[in-house]
XYZ file of C-alpha atoms in Angstrom:
192
model
C -228.641 121.473 72.445
C -225.587 119.054 70.784
C -223.221 119.644 73.422
C -226.265 119.073 76.160
C -226.927 115.691 74.160
C -223.172 114.411 73.657
C -222.590 115.140 77.809
C -226.048 112.981 78.102
C -224.655 110.251 75.925
C -221.276 110.149 78.136
C -223.231 110.124 80.957
C -225.520 106.986 79.700
C -221.983 105.497 78.752
C -220.349 105.963 81.904
C -223.658 104.825 83.870
C -223.781 101.514 81.824
C -220.246 101.051 82.266
C -220.540 101.328 85.932
C -223.445 99.236 86.328
C -221.362 96.460 84.546
C -218.697 97.125 87.363
C -220.965 96.869 90.247
C -223.065 93.736 88.660
C -219.453 91.776 87.896
C -218.219 92.847 91.915
C -221.586 92.109 93.026
C -221.173 88.218 91.566
C -218.098 87.802 92.486
C -218.777 88.684 96.116
C -221.522 86.253 96.062
C -219.100 83.686 94.437
C -216.957 84.436 97.604
C -219.759 84.785 100.230
C -220.952 81.010 99.025
C -217.513 79.183 99.084
C -216.992 81.185 102.489
C -220.310 79.463 103.020
C -218.973 76.126 102.138
C -216.335 76.089 103.853
C -217.841 77.175 106.691
C -219.984 74.595 106.866
C -217.499 71.796 106.126
C -215.502 72.537 109.022
C -218.590 72.833 111.314
C -219.564 68.939 110.251
C -216.255 67.991 111.073
C -215.766 69.823 114.109
C -219.529 67.885 115.503
C -218.555 64.516 113.870
C -215.046 64.932 116.051
C -217.056 65.840 119.174
C -219.535 63.251 118.148
C -216.027 60.617 117.985
C -214.772 61.768 121.344
C -217.717 61.915 122.654
C -218.018 58.330 121.954
C -214.761 57.109 123.178
C -215.070 58.660 126.530
C -218.040 57.257 126.998
C -216.504 53.901 126.635
C -213.222 54.318 128.630
C -215.649 55.534 130.974
C -217.871 52.412 130.473
C -214.797 49.677 130.374
C -213.207 51.493 133.977
C -216.611 51.510 135.462
C -217.205 47.732 135.008
C -213.392 47.061 135.932
C -214.062 48.750 138.988
C -217.387 46.778 139.802
C -215.052 43.563 138.892
C -212.204 44.725 140.957
C -214.956 45.722 144.099
C -216.309 42.447 143.731
C -213.075 40.667 143.366
C -211.992 42.424 146.737
C -215.753 41.854 148.688
C -215.032 38.150 147.989
C -211.409 38.143 149.478
C -212.516 39.560 152.216
C -215.649 37.668 152.744
C -213.188 34.321 152.342
C -210.717 35.784 154.538
C -213.958 36.651 157.672
C -214.936 33.055 157.188
C -211.319 31.350 157.718
C -210.931 33.732 160.888
C -214.304 32.670 162.239
C -213.438 29.331 161.647
C -210.032 29.850 163.047
C -211.236 31.352 165.837
C -213.638 28.487 166.603
C -210.741 26.137 166.187
C -209.169 27.528 168.467
C -211.749 27.458 171.556
C -212.223 23.619 170.993
C -208.633 22.918 170.579
C -208.165 24.703 174.390
C -211.661 22.915 175.515
C -210.683 19.617 174.635
C -207.102 20.284 175.790
C -208.480 21.656 179.056
C -210.699 19.018 179.354
C -208.100 16.280 178.574
C -205.846 18.176 180.999
C -208.678 17.622 183.800
C -209.198 14.256 182.665
C -205.421 13.078 182.825
C -205.044 15.084 186.763
C -208.495 13.077 188.071
C -209.047 9.818 186.391
C -212.218 9.211 183.313
C -214.278 11.174 185.508
C -214.081 14.686 187.157
C -215.075 14.933 190.457
C -217.293 17.372 192.158
C -214.419 18.637 194.185
C -212.821 20.270 190.948
C -216.118 22.365 190.118
C -214.447 25.754 191.029
C -211.648 27.906 189.614
C -209.746 27.309 192.587
C -209.805 24.241 192.869
C -209.250 23.662 189.296
C -206.094 26.066 189.844
C -204.615 24.151 192.822
C -204.462 20.772 190.793
C -202.882 22.455 188.125
C -200.568 24.128 189.631
C -199.947 20.165 191.548
C -198.894 19.486 187.594
C -196.940 21.824 185.670
C -197.013 19.506 182.444
C -200.380 20.637 181.786
C -199.582 24.081 182.423
C -196.975 23.546 179.302
C -199.350 21.444 177.453
C -201.610 24.770 177.401
C -198.898 26.786 176.891
C -197.394 25.195 173.798
C -201.426 24.659 172.359
C -201.352 28.659 173.214
C -198.669 29.592 171.350
C -199.441 27.432 168.453
C -202.827 28.134 167.610
C -201.322 32.759 168.585
C -198.896 31.750 165.364
C -201.827 30.656 163.128
C -203.844 33.879 163.901
C -200.502 36.031 163.667
C -199.990 34.321 159.981
C -203.560 34.630 158.984
C -203.434 38.303 159.992
C -199.738 38.808 158.172
C -201.853 37.147 155.031
C -204.758 39.078 154.613
C -202.806 42.238 155.418
C -200.535 41.530 152.377
C -203.827 41.124 150.338
C -205.196 44.178 151.495
C -202.123 46.004 150.569
C -201.574 44.447 146.740
C -205.762 45.206 146.340
C -205.347 48.650 147.409
C -201.891 49.167 145.343
C -204.133 47.926 142.192
C -206.801 49.983 143.247
C -204.948 53.012 143.379
C -202.708 52.105 140.093
C -206.393 51.441 138.035
C -207.518 55.203 139.629
C -204.101 56.966 138.024
C -204.928 55.015 134.521
C -208.266 56.277 135.138
C -207.483 59.991 135.330
C -204.764 59.813 133.242
C -207.223 58.381 130.568
C -209.870 60.816 131.494
C -207.535 64.065 130.878
C -206.437 62.938 127.646
C -210.070 62.536 127.051
C -210.897 65.893 128.338
C -207.469 67.587 126.548
C -209.306 66.135 123.437
C -212.928 67.751 123.893
C -211.668 70.829 124.771
C -209.314 71.197 121.695
C -212.263 70.275 119.567
C -214.367 72.162 121.004
C -211.757 75.307 120.488
C -211.617 74.507 116.603
C -215.342 75.134 116.900
């Protein structure tokens, strides 16, 4: 009986000691878990904040580029409309100038009033053929007007090339900025 009582007492003491060790280990594990959860929560909060900041930066960059693009498009449209208007005005001026030159040449040849005998192209051609100075005047006027037209075409081509170059440069800058922002967002996403 005494040895059974001693064995039972020893088992109770061992069990109590094991319970204390188990309780201590459980308390330590709980503390580690709480600390890990807090670290994970902080990391998640930081990643969410960084993502939101990146989204705002990306949105701002896109808005700025869109505004710049719209402004550039409006500027190009205005320049094209101005050039088209100038071209139409030049065309009208050429027509009026040639009409006046021809009328003056005819008046010079036949006097202040045109007789009814000069009412066909054949009669006009015969009359002009007999007066080379009229042909020279008409040729000179046509050459001057052609040179004005060529100069206007060159000016328009230069403006269009400059605008195209500016637009391509802006597109490249936007692509670079978007690539940097996307890499930053992907980096933030990888951390989460």
